[in-house]
PDB file of C-alpha atoms in Angstrom:
ATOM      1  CA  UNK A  24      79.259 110.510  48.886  1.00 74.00           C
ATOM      2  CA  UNK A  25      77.607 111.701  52.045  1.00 82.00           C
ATOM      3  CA  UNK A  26      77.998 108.527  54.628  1.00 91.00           C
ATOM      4  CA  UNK A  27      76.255 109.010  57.620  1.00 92.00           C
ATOM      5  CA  UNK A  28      78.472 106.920  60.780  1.00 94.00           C
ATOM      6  CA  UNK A  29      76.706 105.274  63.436  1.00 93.00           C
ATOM      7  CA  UNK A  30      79.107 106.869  65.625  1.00 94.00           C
ATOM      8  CA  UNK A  31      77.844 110.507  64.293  1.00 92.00           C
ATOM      9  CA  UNK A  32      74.398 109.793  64.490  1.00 94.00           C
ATOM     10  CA  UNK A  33      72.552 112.422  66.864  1.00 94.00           C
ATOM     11  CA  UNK A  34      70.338 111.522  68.857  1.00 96.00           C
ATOM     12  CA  UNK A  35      66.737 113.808  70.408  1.00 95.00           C
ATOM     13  CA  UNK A  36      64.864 112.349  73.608  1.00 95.00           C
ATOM     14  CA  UNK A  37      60.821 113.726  73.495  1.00 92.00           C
ATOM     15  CA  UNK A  38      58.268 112.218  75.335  1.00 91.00           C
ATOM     16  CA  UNK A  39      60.361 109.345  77.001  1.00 95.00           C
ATOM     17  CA  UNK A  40      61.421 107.840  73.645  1.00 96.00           C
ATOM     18  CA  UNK A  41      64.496 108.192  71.460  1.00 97.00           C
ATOM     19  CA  UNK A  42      64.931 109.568  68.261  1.00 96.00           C
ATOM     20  CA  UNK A  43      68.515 108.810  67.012  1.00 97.00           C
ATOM     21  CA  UNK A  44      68.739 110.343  63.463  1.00 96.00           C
ATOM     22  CA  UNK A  45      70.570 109.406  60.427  1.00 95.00           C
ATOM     23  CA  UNK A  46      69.541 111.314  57.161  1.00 95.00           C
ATOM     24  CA  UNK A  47      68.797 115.296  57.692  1.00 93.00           C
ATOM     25  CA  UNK A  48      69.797 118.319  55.580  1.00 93.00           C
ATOM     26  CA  UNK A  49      72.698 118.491  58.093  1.00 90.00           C
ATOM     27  CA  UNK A  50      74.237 115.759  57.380  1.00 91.00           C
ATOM     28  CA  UNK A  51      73.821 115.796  53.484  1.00 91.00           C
ATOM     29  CA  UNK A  52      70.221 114.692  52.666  1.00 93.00           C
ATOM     30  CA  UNK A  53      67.699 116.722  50.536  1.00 94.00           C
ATOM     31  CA  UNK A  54      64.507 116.158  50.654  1.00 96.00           C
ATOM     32  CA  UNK A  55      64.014 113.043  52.458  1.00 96.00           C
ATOM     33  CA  UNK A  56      64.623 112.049  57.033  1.00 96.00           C
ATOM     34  CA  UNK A  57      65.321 108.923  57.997  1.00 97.00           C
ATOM     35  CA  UNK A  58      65.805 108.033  62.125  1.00 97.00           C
ATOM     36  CA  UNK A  59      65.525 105.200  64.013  1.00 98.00           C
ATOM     37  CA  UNK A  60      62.944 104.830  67.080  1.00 97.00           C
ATOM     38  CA  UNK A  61      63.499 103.904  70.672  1.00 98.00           C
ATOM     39  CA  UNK A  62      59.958 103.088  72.464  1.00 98.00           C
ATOM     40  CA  UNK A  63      60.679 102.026  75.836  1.00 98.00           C
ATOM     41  CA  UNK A  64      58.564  99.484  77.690  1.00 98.00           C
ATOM     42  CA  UNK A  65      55.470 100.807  78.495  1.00 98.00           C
ATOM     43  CA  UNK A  66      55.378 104.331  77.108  1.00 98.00           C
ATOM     44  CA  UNK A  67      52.526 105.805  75.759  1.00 97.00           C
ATOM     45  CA  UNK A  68      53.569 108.666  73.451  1.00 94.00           C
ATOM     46  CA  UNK A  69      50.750 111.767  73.017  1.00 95.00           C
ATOM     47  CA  UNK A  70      48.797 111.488  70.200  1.00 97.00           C
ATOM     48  CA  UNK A  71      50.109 114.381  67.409  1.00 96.00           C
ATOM     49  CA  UNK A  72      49.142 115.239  63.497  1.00 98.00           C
ATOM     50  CA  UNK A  73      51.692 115.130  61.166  1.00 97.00           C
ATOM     51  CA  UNK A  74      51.897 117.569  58.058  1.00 97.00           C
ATOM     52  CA  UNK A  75      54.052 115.353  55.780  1.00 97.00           C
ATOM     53  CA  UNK A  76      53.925 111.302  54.993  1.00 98.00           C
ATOM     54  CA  UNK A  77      55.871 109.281  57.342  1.00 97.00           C
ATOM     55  CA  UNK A  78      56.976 105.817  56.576  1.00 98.00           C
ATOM     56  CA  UNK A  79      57.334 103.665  60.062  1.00 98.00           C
ATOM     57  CA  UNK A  80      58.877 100.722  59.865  1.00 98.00           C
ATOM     58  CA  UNK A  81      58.901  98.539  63.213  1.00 98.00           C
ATOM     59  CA  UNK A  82      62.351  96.780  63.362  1.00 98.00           C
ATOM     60  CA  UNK A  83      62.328  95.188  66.488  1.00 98.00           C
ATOM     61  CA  UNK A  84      59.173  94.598  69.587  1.00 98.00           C
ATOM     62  CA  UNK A  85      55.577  95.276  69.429  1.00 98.00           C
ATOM     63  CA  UNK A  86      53.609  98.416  69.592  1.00 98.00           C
ATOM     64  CA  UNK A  87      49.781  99.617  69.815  1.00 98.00           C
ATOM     65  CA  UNK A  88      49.692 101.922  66.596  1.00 98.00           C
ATOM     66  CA  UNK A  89      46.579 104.703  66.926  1.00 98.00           C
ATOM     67  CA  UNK A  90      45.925 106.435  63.485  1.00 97.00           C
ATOM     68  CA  UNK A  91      42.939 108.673  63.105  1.00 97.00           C
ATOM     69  CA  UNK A  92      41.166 106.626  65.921  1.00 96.00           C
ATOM     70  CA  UNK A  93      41.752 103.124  64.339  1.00 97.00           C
ATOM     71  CA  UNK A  94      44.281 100.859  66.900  1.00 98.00           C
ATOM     72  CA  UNK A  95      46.650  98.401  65.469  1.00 97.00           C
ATOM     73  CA  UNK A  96      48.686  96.082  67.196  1.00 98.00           C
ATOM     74  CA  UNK A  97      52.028  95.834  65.220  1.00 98.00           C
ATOM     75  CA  UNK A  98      54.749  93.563  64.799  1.00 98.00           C
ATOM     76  CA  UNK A  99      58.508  93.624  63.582  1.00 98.00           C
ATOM     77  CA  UNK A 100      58.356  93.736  60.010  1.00 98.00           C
ATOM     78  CA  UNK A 101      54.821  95.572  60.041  1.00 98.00           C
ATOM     79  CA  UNK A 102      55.342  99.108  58.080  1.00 98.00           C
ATOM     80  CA  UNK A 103      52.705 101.722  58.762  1.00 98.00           C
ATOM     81  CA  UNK A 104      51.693 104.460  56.489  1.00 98.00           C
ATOM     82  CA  UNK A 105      51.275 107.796  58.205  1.00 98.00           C
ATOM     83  CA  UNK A 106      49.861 110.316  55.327  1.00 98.00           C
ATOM     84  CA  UNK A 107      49.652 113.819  55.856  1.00 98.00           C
ATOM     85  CA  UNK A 108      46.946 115.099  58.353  1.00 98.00           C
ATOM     86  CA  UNK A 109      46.349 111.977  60.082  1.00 98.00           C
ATOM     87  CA  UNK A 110      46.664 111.812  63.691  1.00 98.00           C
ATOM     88  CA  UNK A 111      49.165 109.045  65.148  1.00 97.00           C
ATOM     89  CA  UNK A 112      49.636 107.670  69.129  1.00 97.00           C
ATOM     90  CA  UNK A 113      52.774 105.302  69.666  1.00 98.00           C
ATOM     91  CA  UNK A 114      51.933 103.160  72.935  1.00 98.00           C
ATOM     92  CA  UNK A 115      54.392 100.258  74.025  1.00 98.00           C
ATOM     93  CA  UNK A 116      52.610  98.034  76.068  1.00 98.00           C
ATOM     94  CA  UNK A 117      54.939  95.363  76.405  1.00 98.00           C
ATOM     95  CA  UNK A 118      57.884  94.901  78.732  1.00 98.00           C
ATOM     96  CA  UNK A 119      60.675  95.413  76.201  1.00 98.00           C
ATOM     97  CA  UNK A 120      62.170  98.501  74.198  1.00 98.00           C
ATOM     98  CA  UNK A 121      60.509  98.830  70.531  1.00 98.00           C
ATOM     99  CA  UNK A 122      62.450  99.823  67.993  1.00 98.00           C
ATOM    100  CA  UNK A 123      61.564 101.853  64.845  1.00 98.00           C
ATOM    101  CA  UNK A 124      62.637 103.292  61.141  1.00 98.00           C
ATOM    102  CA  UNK A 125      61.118 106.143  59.903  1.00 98.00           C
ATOM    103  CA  UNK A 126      61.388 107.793  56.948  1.00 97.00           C
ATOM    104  CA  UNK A 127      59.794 111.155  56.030  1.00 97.00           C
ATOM    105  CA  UNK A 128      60.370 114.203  53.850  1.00 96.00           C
ATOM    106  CA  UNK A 129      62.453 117.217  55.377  1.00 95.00           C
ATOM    107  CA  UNK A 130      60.230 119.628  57.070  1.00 94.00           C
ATOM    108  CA  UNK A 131      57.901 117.342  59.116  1.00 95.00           C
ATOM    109  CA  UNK A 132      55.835 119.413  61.843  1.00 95.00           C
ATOM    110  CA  UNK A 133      53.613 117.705  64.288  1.00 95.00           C
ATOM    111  CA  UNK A 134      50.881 118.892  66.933  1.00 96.00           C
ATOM    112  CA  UNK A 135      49.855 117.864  69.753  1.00 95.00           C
ATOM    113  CA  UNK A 136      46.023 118.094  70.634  1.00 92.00           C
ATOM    114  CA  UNK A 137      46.498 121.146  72.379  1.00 95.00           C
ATOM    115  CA  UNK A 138      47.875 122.986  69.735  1.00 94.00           C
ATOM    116  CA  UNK A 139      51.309 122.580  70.528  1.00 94.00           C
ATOM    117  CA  UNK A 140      53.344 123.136  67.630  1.00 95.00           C
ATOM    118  CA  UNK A 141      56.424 120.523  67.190  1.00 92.00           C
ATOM    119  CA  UNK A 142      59.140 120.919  64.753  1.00 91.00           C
ATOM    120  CA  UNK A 143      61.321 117.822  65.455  1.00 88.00           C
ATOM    121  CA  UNK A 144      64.969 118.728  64.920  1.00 86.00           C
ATOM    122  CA  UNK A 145      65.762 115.107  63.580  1.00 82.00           C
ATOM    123  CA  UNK A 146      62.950 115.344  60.599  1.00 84.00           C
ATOM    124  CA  UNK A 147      64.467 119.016  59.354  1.00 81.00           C
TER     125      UNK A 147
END
């Protein structure tokens, strides 16, 4: 039975926030990531398009949600459904870290407006 540590958890910093992931192929998982989010106080992530459905799930602050244009101001307990194609800015405009779960199937890309081709190392 794969068990994933807290301890062993790795952790990616992009953009100013934290990615600290749990559930990849290297530590045992198949088809599905799973990492938790670290939004600092007042960051305002670039706006990318994802190529597979991501499941966000705010744990823990608020945060200014963009998708495809439409902004949402979310709460903890507030889970967001990011299908594939759609276009997604994170923005923290409060004073105090936000954290995140996200869940997503292995092989997640993202791109920034410019083009800019992102394969996150926590989602494969």
């Amino acid at each position: 039975m794969p068990v994933v540590r807290s301890s062993e958890a790795v952790t990616h910093e992009i953009h100013g926030a934290r990615f600290v992931s749990y559930a990849t192929p290297r530590s045992g998982s198949k088809e599905l990531c799973a990492w938790r989010g670290e939004i600092p106080a007042g960051l305002k992530a670039p706006a990318h398009t994802v190529s597979r459905e991501e499941i966000f799930h705010l744990l823990e602050g608020e945060l200014l949600i963009t998708l495809d244009g439409r902004t949402e101001r979310i709460a903890a307990g507030d889970t967001v459904i990011i299908n594939p194609g759609a276009t997604l800015a994170v923005e923290n405009p409060t004073d105090r870290t936000a954290y995140s779960w996200v869940t997503t199937s292995v092989g997640l890309e993202a791109r920034l407006a410019d083009g800019t081709r992102i394969v996150p190392p926590w989602a494969n």
